[in-house]
Coordinates of C-alpha atoms in Angstrom, one line a residue:
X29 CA 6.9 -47.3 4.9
X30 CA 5.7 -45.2 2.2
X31 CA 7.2 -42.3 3.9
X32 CA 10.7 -43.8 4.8
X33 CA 10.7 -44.8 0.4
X34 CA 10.2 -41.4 -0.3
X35 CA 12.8 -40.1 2.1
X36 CA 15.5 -42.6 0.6
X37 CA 15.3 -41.7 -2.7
X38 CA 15.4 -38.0 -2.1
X39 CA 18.7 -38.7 -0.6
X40 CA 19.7 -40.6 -3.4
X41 CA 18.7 -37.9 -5.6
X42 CA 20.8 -35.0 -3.8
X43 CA 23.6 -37.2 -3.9
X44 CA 23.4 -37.8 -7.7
X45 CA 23.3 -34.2 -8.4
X46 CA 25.7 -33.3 -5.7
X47 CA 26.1 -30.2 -3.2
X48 CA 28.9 -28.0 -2.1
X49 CA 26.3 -27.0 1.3
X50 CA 25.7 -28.7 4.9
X51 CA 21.7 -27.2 4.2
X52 CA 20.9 -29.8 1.3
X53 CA 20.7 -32.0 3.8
X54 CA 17.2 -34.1 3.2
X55 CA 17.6 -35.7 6.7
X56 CA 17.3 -32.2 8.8
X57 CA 14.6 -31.8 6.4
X58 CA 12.4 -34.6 7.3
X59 CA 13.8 -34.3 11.1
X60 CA 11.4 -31.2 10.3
X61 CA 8.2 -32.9 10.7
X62 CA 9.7 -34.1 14.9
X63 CA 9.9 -29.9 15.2
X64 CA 6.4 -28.8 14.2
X65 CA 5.3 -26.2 16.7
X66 CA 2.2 -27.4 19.1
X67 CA -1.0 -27.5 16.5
X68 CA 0.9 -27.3 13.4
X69 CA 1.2 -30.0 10.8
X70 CA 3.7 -29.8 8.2
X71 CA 4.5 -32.3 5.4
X72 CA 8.1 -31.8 4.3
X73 CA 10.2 -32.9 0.4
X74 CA 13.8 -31.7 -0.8
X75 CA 13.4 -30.0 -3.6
X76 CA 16.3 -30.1 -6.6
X77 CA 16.7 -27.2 -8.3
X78 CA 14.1 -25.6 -10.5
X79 CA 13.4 -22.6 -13.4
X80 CA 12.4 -20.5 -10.6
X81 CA 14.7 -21.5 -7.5
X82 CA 18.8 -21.8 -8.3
X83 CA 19.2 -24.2 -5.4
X84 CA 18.6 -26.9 -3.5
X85 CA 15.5 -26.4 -0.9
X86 CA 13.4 -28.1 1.6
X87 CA 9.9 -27.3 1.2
X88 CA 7.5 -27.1 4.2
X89 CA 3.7 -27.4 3.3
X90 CA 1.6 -26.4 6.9
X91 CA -1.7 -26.3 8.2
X92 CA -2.5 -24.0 11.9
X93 CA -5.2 -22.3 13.4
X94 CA -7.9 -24.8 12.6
X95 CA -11.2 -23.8 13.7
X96 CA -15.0 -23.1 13.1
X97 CA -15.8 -19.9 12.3
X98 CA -19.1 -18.3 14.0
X99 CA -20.6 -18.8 10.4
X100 CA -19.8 -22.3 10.7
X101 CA -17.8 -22.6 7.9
X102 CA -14.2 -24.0 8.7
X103 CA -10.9 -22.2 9.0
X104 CA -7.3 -22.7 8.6
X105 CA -3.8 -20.5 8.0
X106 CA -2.2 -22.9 5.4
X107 CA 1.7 -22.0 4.2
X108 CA 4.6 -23.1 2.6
X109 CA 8.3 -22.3 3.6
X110 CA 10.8 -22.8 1.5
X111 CA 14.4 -23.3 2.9
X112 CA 17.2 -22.5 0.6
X113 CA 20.4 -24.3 0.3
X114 CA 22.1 -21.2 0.1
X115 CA 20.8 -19.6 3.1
X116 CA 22.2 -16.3 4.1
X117 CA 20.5 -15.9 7.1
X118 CA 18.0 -14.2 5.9
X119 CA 13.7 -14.6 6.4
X120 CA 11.4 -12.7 4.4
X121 CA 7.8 -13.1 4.8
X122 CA 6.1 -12.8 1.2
X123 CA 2.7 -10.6 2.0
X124 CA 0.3 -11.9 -1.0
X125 CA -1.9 -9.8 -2.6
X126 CA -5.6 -9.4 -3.6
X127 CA -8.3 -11.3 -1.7
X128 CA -6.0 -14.2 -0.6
X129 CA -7.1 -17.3 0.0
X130 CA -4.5 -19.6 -1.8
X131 CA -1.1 -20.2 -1.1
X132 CA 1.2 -18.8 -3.4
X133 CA 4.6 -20.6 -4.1
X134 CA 7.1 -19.0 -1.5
X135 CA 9.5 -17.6 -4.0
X136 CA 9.8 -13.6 -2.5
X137 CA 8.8 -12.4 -6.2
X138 CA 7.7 -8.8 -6.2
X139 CA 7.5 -6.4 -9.5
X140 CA 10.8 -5.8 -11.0
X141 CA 12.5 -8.4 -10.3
X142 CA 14.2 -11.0 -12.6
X143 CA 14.2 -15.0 -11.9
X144 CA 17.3 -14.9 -10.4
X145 CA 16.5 -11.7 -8.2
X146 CA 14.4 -13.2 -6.3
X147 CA 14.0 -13.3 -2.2
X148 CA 14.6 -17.4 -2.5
X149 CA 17.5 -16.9 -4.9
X150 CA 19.3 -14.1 -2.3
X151 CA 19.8 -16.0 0.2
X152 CA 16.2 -16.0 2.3
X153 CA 14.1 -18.7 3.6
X154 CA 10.6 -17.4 2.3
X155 CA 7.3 -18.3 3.9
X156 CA 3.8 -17.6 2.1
X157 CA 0.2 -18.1 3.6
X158 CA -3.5 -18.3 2.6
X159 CA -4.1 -15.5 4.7
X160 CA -6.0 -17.7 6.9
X161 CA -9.2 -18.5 4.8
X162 CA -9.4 -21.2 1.5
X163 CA -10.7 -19.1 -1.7
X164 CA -11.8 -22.6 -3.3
X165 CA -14.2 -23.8 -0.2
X166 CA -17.2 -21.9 -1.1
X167 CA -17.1 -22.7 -5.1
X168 CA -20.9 -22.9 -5.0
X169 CA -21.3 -19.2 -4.5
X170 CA -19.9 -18.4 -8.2
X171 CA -18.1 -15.2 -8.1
X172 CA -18.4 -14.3 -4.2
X173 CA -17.3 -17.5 -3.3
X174 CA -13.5 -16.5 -2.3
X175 CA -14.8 -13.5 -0.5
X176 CA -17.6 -14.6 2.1
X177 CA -15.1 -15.2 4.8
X178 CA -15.5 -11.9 4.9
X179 CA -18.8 -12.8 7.2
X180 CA -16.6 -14.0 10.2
X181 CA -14.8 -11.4 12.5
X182 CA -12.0 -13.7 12.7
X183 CA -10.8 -14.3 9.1
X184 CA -11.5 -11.0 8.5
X185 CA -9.3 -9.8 11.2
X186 CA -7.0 -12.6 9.6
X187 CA -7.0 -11.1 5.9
X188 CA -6.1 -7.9 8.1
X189 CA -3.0 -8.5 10.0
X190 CA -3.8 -11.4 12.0
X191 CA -2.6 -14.2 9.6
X192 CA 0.7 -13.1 10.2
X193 CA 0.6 -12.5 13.7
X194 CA 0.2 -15.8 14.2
X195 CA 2.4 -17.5 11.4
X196 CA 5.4 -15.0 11.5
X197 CA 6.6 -16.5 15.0
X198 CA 5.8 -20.3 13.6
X199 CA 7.6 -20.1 10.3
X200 CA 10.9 -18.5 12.2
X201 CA 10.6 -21.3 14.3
X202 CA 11.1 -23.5 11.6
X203 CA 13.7 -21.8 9.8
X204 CA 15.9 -21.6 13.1
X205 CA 15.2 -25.5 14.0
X206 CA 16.4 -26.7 10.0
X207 CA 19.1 -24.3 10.3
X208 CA 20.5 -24.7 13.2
X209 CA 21.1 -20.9 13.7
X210 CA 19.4 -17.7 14.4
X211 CA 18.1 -15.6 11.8
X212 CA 20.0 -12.7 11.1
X213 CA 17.8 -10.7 9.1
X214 CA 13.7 -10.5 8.7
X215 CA 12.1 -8.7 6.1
X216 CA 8.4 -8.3 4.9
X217 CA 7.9 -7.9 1.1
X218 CA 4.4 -7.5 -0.8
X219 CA 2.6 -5.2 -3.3
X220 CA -1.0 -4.4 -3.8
X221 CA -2.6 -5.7 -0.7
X222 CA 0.0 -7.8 0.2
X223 CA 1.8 -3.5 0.4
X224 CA -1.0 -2.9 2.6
X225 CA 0.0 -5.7 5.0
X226 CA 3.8 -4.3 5.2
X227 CA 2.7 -1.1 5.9
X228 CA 0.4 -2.8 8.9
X229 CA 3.3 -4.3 9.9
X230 CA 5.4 -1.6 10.3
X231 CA 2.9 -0.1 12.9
X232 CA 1.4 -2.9 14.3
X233 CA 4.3 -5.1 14.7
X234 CA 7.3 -3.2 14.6
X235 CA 9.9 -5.2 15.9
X236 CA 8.8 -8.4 13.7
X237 CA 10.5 -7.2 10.1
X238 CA 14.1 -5.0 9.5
X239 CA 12.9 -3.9 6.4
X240 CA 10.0 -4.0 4.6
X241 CA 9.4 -3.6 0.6
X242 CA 6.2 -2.3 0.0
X243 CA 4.5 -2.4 -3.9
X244 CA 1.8 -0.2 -4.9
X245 CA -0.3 -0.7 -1.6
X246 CA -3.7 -0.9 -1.1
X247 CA -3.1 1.4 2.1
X248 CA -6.7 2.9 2.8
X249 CA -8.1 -0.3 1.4
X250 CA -12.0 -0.1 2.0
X251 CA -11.9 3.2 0.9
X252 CA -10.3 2.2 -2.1
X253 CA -12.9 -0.1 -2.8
X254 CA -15.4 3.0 -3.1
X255 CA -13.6 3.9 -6.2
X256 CA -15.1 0.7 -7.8
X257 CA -18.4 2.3 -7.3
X258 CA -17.6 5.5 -8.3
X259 CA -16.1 4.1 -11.9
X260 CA -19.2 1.9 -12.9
X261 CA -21.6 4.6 -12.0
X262 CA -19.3 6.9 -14.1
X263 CA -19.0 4.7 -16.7
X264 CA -23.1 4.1 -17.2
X265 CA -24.0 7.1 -17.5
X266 CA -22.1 7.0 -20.7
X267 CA -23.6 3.3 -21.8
X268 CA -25.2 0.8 -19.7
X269 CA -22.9 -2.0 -21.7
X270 CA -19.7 -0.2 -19.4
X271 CA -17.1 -2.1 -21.6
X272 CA -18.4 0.5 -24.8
X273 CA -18.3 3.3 -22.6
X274 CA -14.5 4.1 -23.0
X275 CA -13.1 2.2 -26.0
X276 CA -9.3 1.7 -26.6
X277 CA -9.2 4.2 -28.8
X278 CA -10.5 6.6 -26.3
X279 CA -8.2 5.7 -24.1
X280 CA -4.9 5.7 -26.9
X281 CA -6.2 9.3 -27.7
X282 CA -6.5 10.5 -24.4
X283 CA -2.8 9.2 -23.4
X284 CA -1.2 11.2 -26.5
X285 CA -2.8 14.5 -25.3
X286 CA -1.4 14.1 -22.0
X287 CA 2.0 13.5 -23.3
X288 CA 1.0 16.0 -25.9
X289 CA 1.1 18.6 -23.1
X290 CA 3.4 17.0 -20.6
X291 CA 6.0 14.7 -22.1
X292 CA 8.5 17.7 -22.3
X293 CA 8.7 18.9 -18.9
X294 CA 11.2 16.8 -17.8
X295 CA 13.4 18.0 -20.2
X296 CA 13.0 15.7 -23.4
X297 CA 9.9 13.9 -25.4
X298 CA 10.6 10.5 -24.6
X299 CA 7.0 9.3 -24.0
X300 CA 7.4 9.2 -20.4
X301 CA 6.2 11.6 -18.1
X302 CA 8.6 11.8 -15.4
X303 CA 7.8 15.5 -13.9
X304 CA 4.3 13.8 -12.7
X305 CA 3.7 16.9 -10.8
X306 CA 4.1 19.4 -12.6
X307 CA 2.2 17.5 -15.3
X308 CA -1.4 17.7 -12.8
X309 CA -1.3 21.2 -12.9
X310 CA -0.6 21.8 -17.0
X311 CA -2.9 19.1 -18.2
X312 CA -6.1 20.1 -19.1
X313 CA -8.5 17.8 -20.0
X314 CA -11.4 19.9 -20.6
X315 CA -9.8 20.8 -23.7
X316 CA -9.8 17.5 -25.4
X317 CA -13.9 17.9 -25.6
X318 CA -14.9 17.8 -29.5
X319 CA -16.8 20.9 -30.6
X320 CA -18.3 19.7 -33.5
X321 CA -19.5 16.0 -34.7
X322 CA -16.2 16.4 -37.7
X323 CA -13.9 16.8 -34.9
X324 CA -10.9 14.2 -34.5
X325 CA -9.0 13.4 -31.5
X326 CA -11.3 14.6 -29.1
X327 CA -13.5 13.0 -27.0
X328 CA -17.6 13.8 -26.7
X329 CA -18.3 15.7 -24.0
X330 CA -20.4 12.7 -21.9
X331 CA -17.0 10.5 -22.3
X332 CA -14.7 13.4 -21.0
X333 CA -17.2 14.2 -18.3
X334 CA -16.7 10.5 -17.3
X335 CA -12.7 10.0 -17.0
X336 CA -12.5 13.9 -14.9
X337 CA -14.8 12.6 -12.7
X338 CA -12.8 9.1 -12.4
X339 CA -10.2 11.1 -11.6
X340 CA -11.9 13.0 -9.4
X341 CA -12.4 10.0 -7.0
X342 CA -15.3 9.3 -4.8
X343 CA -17.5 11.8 -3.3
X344 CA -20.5 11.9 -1.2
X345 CA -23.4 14.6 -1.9
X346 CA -21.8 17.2 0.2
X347 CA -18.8 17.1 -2.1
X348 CA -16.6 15.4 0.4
X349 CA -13.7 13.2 -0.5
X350 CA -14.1 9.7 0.3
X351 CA -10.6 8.1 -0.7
X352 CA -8.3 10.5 -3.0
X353 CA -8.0 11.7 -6.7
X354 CA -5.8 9.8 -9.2
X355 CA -2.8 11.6 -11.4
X356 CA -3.1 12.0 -15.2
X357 CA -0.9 9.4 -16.8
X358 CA 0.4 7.7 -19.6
X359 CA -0.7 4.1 -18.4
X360 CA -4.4 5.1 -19.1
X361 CA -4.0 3.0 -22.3
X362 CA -2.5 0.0 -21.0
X363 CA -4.2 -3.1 -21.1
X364 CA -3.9 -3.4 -17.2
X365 CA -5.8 -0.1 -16.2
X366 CA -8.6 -1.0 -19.1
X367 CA -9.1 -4.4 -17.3
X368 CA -9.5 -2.9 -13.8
X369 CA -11.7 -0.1 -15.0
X370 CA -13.8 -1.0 -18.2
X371 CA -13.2 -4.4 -19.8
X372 CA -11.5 -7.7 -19.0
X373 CA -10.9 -10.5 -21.2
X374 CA -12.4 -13.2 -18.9
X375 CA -15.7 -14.9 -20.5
X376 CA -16.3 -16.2 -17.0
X377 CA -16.8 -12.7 -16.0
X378 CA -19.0 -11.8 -18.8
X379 CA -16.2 -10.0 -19.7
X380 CA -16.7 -7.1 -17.1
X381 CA -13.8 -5.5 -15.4
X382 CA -12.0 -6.4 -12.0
X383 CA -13.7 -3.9 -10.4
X384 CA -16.8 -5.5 -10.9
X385 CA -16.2 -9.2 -10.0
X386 CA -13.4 -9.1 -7.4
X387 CA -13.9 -5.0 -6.7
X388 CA -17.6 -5.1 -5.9
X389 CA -17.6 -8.7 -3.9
X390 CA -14.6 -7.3 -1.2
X391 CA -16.5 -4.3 -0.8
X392 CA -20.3 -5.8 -0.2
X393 CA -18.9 -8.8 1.5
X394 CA -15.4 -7.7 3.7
X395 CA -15.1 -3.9 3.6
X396 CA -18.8 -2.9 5.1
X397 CA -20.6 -3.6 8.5
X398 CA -22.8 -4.9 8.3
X399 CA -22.2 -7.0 5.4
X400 CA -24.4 -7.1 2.2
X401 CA -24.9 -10.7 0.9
X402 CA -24.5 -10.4 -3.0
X403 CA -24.8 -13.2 -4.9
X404 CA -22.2 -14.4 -7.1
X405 CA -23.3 -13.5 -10.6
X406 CA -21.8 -10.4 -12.6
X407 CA -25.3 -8.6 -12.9
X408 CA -25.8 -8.9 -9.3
X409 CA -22.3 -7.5 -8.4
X410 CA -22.6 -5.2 -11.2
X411 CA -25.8 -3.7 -9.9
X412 CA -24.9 -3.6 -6.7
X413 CA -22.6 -1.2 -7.4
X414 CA -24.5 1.0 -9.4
X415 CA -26.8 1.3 -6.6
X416 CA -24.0 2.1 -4.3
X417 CA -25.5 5.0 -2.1
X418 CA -22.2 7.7 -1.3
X419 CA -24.0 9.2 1.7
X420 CA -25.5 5.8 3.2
X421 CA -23.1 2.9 2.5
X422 CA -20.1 4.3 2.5
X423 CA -20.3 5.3 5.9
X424 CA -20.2 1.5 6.2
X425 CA -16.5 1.1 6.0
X426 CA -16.2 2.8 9.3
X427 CA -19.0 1.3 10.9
X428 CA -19.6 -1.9 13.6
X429 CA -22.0 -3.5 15.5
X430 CA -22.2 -6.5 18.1
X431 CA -20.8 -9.3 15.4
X432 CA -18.0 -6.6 14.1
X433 CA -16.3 -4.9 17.0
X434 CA -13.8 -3.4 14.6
X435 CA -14.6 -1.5 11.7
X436 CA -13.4 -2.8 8.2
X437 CA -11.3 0.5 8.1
X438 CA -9.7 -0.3 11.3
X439 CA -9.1 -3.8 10.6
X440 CA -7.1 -3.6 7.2
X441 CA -5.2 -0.4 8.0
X442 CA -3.1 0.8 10.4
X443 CA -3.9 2.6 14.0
X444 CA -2.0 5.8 12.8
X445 CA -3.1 5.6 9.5
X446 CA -4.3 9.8 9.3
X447 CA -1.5 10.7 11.3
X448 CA 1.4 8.4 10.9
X449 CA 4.5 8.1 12.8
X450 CA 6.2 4.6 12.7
X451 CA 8.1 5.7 16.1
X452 CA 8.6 2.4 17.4
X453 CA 9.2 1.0 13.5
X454 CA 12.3 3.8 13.6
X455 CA 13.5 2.9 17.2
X456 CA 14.6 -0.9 16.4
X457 CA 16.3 -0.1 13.3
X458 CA 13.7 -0.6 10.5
X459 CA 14.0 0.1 7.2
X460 CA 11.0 0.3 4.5
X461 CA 11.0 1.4 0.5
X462 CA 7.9 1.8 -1.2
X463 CA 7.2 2.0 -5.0
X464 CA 3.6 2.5 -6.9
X465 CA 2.9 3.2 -10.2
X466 CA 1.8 6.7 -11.5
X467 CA -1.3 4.8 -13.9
X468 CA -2.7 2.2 -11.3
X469 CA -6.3 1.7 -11.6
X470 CA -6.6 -0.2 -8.6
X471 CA -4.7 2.1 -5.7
X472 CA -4.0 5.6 -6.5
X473 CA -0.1 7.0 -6.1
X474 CA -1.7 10.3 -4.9
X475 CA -2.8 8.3 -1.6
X476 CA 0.7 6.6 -1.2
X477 CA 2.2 9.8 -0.9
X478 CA 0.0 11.7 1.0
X479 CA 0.7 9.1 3.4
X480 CA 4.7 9.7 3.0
X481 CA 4.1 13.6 3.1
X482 CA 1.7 13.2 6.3
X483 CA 4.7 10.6 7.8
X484 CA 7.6 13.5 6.8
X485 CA 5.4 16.1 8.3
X486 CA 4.8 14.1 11.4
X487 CA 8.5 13.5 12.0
X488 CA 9.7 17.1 10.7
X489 CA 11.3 16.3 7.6
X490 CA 12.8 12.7 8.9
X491 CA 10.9 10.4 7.2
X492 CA 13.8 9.6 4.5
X493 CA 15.9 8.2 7.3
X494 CA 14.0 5.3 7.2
X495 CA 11.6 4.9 4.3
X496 CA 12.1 6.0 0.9
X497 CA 9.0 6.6 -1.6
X498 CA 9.8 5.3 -5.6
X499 CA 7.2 6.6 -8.2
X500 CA 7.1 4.7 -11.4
X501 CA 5.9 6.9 -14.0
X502 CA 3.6 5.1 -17.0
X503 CA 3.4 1.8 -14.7
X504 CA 0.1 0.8 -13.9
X505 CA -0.9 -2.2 -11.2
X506 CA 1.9 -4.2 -11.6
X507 CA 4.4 -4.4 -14.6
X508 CA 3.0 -3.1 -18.0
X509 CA 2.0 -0.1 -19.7
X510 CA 4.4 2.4 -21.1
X511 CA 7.5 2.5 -18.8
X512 CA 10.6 1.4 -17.4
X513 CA 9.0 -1.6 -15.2
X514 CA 12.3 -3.8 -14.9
X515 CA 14.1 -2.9 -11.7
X516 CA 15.5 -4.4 -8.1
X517 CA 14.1 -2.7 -5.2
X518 CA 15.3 -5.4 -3.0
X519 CA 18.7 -5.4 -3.7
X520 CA 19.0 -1.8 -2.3
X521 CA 16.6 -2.6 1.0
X522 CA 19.1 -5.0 2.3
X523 CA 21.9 -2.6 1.9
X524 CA 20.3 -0.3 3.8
X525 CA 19.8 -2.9 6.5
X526 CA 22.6 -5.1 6.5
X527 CA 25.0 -2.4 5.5
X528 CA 23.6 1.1 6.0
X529 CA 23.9 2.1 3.2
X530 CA 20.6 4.5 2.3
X531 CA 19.4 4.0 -1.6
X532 CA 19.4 6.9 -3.5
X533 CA 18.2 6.5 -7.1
X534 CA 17.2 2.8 -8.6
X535 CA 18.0 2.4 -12.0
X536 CA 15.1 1.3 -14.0
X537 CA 15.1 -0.5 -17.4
X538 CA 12.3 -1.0 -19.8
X539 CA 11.4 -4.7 -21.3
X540 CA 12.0 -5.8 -25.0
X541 CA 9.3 -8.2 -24.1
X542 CA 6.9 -5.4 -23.2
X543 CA 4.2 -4.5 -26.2
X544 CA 3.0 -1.5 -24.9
X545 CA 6.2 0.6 -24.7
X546 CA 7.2 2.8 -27.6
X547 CA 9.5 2.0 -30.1
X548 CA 11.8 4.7 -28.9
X549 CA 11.3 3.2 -25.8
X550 CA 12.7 0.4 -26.7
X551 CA 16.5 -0.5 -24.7
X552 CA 15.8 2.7 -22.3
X553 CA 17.0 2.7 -18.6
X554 CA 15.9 5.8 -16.0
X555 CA 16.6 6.8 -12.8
X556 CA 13.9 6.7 -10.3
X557 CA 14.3 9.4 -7.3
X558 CA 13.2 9.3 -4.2
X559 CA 9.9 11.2 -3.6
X560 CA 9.6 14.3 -4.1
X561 CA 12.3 14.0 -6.9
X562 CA 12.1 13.4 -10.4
X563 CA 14.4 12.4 -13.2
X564 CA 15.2 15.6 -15.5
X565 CA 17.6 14.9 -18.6
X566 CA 20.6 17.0 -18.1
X567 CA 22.4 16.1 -21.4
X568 CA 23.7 12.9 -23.1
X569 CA 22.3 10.0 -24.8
X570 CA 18.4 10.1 -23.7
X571 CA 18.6 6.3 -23.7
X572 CA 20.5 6.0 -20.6
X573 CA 19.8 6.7 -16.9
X574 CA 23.2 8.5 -16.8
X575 CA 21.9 11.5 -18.8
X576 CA 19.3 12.6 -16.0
X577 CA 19.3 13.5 -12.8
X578 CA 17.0 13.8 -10.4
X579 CA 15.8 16.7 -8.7
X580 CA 13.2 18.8 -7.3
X581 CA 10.4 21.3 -8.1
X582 CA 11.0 24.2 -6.0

């Protein structure tokens, strides 16, 4: 009775507020919950309009895959789809980003885009998951608690790629049954670890998704996760309170010497370094080490020693690289990279960094075989990385035994991941575009594009046919920092797709409502070139995109 109340009135609702389309139709949306696929319960309510959505939609809340997990702890893939009123026949499946475990509202948001940008608002039905694990169910455990599922093969394979294995095929179900028509059009869109998952996809499944937009992924994941170990033993040597180790001011400092020496190679000072290249090989940090104790902006030698060898990345003892190095780049002052790396602003966390809290429990918990069970308190996650041993647990990553039959490097990345290909990914048509920030603490742009360079190699220069590489110079994990973070990757992915139409440069913009840009910074737009390119001012007003263009080092 209850049920058949609330179905009424959202009828009488939608016909208050009226609708010009046959898909705000609440009926076909609670014929819905008839529809559910074997094993899946849904719960279904018409939405009106909203500050995020421009339409009408009907939003599907599921639980599948329920089980007990062989740590007896219990298991479920839990999603929302949202079905537009405006539906273009379009699906994109939103990849979510860090440790999962929470459903995110299925809007197809990604960095750059504007309210109205979004996946939802183009046109798409939008599905979103937990990733096949609940974050909240192990609250007891403090700060580890959202990462322990880490201790069953399955939801780690889940977290991997497995999630959307089994949901993709569920949630298209749904879409096709409220629609009453095939989709046209699939796409995959996530950044940071949700990146990661497109990139899986693209090998792994590469018939599921036409195109794929791909945000600063987390593509060698576990090996990314060394870095965290790397920083905090870096940064102690310095002071064993890490957050007094670097101060802002350091950090300010070091950003001005970098534009100091690079800011003009791309043709103007603008405080954005757009010739990110040719920046590595001009900056030299070395020289910003003080030489006497009068000295200003300079840096002691003990805190210089510490960001080179951050920058270095990980290494074992016989000088081996265990994940990649990281650029020189503006962004080092932004609030973002200082949270990831040195300080947050979380009194929950005792105010240590990302790195520390989320950083240290993936690593101990899902990205090593077997698993070390660190409680969740910041000194014992902090300590655990400073005891991080290079030459005997990062092996781990790679490792398994008879409760792990895959390795944590072969579960969250992709079976060509040192030699990639994406043959089949090309064969049926697909399309990806990838951007990353040049500052981001948490994944470093230098690994995104050796991936893109080993992928052109690999396919003898063919690689832009079918995925195009964005660099984002200042931008750090996410929007922020100094640069020109306001821009629409998506629009130009489904003209490639639906229209063939291959993107070129994307016209960047930078935020009024951003406090770390520049004042000259301020009402700037910039092209961003596809990888290799950069944007070079040729001549004009230095405010606007149309006065560079982009080219190439030779």
């Amino acid at each position: 009775m209850k049920a058949r109340l609330i179905y009424l009135a959202q009828v009488i609702v939608l016909f208050v507020l009226g609708s010009s389309s046959v898909y705000a139709d609440p009926s076909r949306c609670h014929a819905l919950l008839e529809n559910a696929p074997e094993g899946v319960n849904i719960t279904t309510l018409m939405m009106s309009p909203d500050r995020e959505v421009n339409s009408s939609y009907c939003k599907v809340t599921g639980v599948m895959a329920q089980r007990i997990g062989s740590d007896g702890k219990f298991y479920s893939i839990q999603f929302e789809l949202r079905l537009p009123n405006n539906w273009q026949g379009r699906f994109a499946y939103q990849f979510n980003g860090g440790v999962d475990g929470d459903v995110k509202p299925a809007l197809g948001k990604i960095t750059g885009l504007v309210n109205s940008e979004y996946a939802i608002n183009q046109g798409f039905a939008v599905v979103s998951s937990n990733g096949g694990h609940d974050g909240k169910a192990n609250s007891e455990l403090g700060l580890t608690g959202g990462v322990v599922f880490g201790h069953d093969p399955e939801a780690r394979r889940d977290y991997g790629y497995g999630a959307v294995q089994k949901l993709n095929p569920v949630a298209r179900s749904l879409v096709e049954i409220y629609y009453q028509s095939p989709i046209k059009y699939s796409y995959g869109l996530g950044q940071s670890n949700g990146g990661r998952m497109a990139m899986v996809a693209a090998s792994r499944f590469p018939k599921m998704f036409d195109g794929l937009l791909v945000g600063y992924p987390g593509f060698n994941l576990p090996r990314a996760a060394l870095q965290h170990a790397w920083d905090i033993q870096a940064l102690y040597r310095v002071n064993d309170d890490i957050s007094q180790a670097l101060t802002q001011r350091d950090l300010d400092m070091f950003a001005k010497r970098i534009l100091d020496q690079c800011d003009a190679l791309d043709g103007i000072n603008d405080d954005m370094i757009f010739a990110a290249d040719a920046c590595q090989q001009v900056f030299e940090p070395k020289a910003l080490v003080c030489k006497g104790k009068f000295d200003k902006n300079c840096l002691p030698l003990h805190k210089l020693g510490a960001l080179i060898r951050m920058h270095l990345g990980p290494h074992n003892s016989h000088d081996q690289a265990l994940y990649t190095s990281w650029p020189y780049d503006t962004g080092i002052r932004s609030k973002n990279w200082r949270m990831w790396k040195v300080e947050s602003e979380v009194p929950a966390w005792g105010n240590k960094p990302i790195s520390v809290v989320m950083g240290a429990g993936a690593l101990a918990h899902i990205f090593t075989t077997p698993y070390t069970n660190v409680s969740g308190d910041v000194y014992s996650l902090e300590n655990y990385l400073l005891h991080f041993d290079f030459d005997k647990d990062a092996p781990k990553i790679y490792a398994i035994n008879r409760q792990f039959k895959e390795s944590a490097m072969t579960t969250m990345t992709t079976p060509d991941a040192a030699k990639p290909k994406l043959t089949q990914f090309k064969k049926y048509g697909g399309k990806m575009i990838i951007f990353h920030g040049n500052s981001d603490p948490a994944f470093s742009v230098k690994d995104t594009a050796r991936w893109y360079d080993f992928l052109n190699f690999t396919l003898v220069g063919k690689a832009p046919e079918f995925v195009r590489f964005y660099r984002v110079p200042g931008m750090p994990h996410g929007q922020g920092g100094p640069s020109a973070d306001q821009f629409n990757m998506l629009r130009p992915l489904v003209a490639w797709v639906e229209r063939k139409q291959s993107p070129q440069e994307i016209i960047a913009a930078t935020r009024a409502d951003n406090p770390e840009i520049t004042a000259r910074m301020a009402g700037m737009t910039r092209p961003l070139c596809p990888y290799p390119a950069y944007a070079k001012y040729h001549e004009g007003n230095f405010l606007k995109a149309s006065s560079f263009q982009c080219v190439v080092t030779k």
